[in-house]
Amino acid sequence: MTPFYLIVFTALLLIGFVVLKPMWIKQRRRKVMSQAFPREWRRILKRNVPYFYQMPADLQLQLKQHVLVFLSEKKFQGFEGIEITDEIRVTIASQACLLLLNRKSNYYPKLKSIYVYPAAFVTRHESKDSAGVLQSQSRVLSGESWELGKVILSWKDSKHGALVFNDGHNVVIHEFAHQLDQETGVANGAPFLKSKNNRCWSHVLSKEFELLQQRAAKGERSLLDHYGATNPAEFFAVSSEVFFERPTEMLKQHPQLYAQLHGYYQVNPAIW
Ligand SMILES: [Zn+2]
């Protein structure tokens, strides 16, 4: 083959790949969605995910379809002796997929694997201090979201989050909100928005973030956990937990924040 034909051939191959790959993925997902939701998985929802039955019927169906796709694409890996079971996979997936309802979803495209620990786990972070000396810090976490393909979760906390769905704390929602945020690069509290919503979003979230920072500094109680005052990325993740878990209170106490999250997540949990 002459170099010219080789270039044309390679270009056609590339174009074919770029155009056909999304179509192929879409078709595969449609096929997965049309499969029956296994009876055992339904039992797991009944046992571990009571909020599922409070949702409108059309959203229940959508959530089950998302769970089927999610579990066909993401790998789960157990650490510290935990064996990955359907109970773990379905309980985590059904919370992660709440954030995808009614939206054009690409199923957390950067995410490849979910690492599961039996309970809270220790991570070590290294950073240089002002003198340039490497410092190692250990932290105990119930979840962590990495920009490049991983979410790490404590099973104990993930299960508790699904069972107790009214305390405003949910580690799975928190970490997957970070994943949505990380789709546009480093997490900064600004997930992908339709451009016309950008200004309003940053105005409302900045205002609410400052308010939480003030309350946290004074030690005042707040519907939103003070951890959300750490930075805008944590504020978005903490707000997402409260939006799904304590929606009526958020609507009452933070109506503008609720309206922004309602617009973003395209669901209205206050009426479920
Ligand atoms: Zn976080």
PDB file of C-alpha atoms and ligand atoms in Angstrom, residues 174 178 227 234, ligand 1:
ATOM      1  CA  HIS A 174     -21.310  12.300  48.006  1.00  0.00           C
ATOM      2  CA  HIS A 178     -17.652  14.321  42.966  1.00  0.00           C
ATOM      3  CA  TYR A 227     -17.679  19.708  55.986  1.00  0.00           C
ATOM      4  CA  GLU A 234     -17.247  19.549  49.000  1.00  0.00           C
TER       5      GLU A 234
HETATM    6 ZN    ZN B   1     -15.857  14.935  49.348  1.00  0.00          ZN
END
